[in-house]
Short mmCIF file of N, CA and C in Angstrom, two decimals:
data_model
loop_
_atom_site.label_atom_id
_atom_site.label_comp_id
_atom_site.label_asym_id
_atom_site.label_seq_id
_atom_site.Cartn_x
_atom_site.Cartn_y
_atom_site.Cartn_z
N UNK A 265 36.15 153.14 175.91
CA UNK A 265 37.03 152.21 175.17
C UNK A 265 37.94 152.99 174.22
N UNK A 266 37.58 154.17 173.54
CA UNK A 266 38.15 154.59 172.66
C UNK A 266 39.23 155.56 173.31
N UNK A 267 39.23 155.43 174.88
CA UNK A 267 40.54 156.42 175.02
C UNK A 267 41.51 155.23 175.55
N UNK A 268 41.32 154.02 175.71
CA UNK A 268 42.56 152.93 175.91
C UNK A 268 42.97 153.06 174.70
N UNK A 269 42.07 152.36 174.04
CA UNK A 269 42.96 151.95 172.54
C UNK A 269 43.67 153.38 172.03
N UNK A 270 43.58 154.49 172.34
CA UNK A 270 44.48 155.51 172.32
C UNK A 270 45.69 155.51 172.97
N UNK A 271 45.13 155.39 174.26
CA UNK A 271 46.57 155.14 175.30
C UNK A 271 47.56 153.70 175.19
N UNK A 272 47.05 152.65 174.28
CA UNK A 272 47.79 151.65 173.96
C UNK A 272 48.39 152.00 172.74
N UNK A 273 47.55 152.51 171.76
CA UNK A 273 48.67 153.02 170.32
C UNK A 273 49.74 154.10 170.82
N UNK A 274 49.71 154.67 171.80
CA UNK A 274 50.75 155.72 172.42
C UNK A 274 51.89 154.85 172.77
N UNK A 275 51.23 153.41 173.39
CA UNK A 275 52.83 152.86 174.05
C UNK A 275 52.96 152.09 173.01
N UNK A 276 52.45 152.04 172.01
CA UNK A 276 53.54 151.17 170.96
C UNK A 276 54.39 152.11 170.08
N UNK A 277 53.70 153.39 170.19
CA UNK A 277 54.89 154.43 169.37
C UNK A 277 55.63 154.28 169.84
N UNK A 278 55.46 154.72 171.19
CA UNK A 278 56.89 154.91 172.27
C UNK A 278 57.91 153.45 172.37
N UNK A 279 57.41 152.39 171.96
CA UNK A 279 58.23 151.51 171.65
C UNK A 279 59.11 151.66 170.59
N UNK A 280 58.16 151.64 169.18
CA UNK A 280 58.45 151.91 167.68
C UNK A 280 59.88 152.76 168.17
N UNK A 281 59.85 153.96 168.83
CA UNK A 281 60.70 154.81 168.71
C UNK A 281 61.98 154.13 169.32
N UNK A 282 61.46 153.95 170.32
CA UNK A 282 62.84 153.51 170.98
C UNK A 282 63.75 152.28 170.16
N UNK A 283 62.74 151.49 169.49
CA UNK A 283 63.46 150.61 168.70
C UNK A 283 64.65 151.40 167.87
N UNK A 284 63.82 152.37 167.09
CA UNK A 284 64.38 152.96 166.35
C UNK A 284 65.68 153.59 166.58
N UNK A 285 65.24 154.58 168.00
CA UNK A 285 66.81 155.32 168.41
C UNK A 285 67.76 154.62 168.68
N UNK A 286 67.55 153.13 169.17
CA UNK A 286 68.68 152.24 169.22
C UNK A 286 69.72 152.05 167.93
N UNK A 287 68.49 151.80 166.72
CA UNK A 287 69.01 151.01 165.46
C UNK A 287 69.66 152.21 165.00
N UNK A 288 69.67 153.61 165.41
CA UNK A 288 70.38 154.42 164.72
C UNK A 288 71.53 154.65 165.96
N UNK A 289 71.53 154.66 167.20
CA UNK A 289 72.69 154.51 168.00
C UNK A 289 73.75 153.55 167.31
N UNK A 290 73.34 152.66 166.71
CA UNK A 290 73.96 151.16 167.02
C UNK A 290 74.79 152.07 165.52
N UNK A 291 74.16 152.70 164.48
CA UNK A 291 74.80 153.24 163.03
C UNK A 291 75.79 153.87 163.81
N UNK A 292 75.41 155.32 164.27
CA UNK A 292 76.65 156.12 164.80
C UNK A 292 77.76 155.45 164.88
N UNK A 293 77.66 154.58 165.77
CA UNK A 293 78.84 154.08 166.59
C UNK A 293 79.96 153.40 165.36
N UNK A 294 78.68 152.55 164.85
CA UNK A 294 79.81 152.00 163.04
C UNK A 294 80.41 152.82 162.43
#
């Protein structure tokens, strides 16, 4: 069990991030 709940906090970083590189794409461009 303790290596899912690893491999699930991995894909929410990888979300977190991507949120993120958007919200700073979206600055650049302003």
């Amino acid at each position: 069990m303790g290596s899912v709940v690893k491999k699930r906090r991995k894909k929410i970083r990888k979300h977190k991030y991507k949120k993120l590189r958007s919200r700073t794409r979206h600055k650049r461009r302003k």
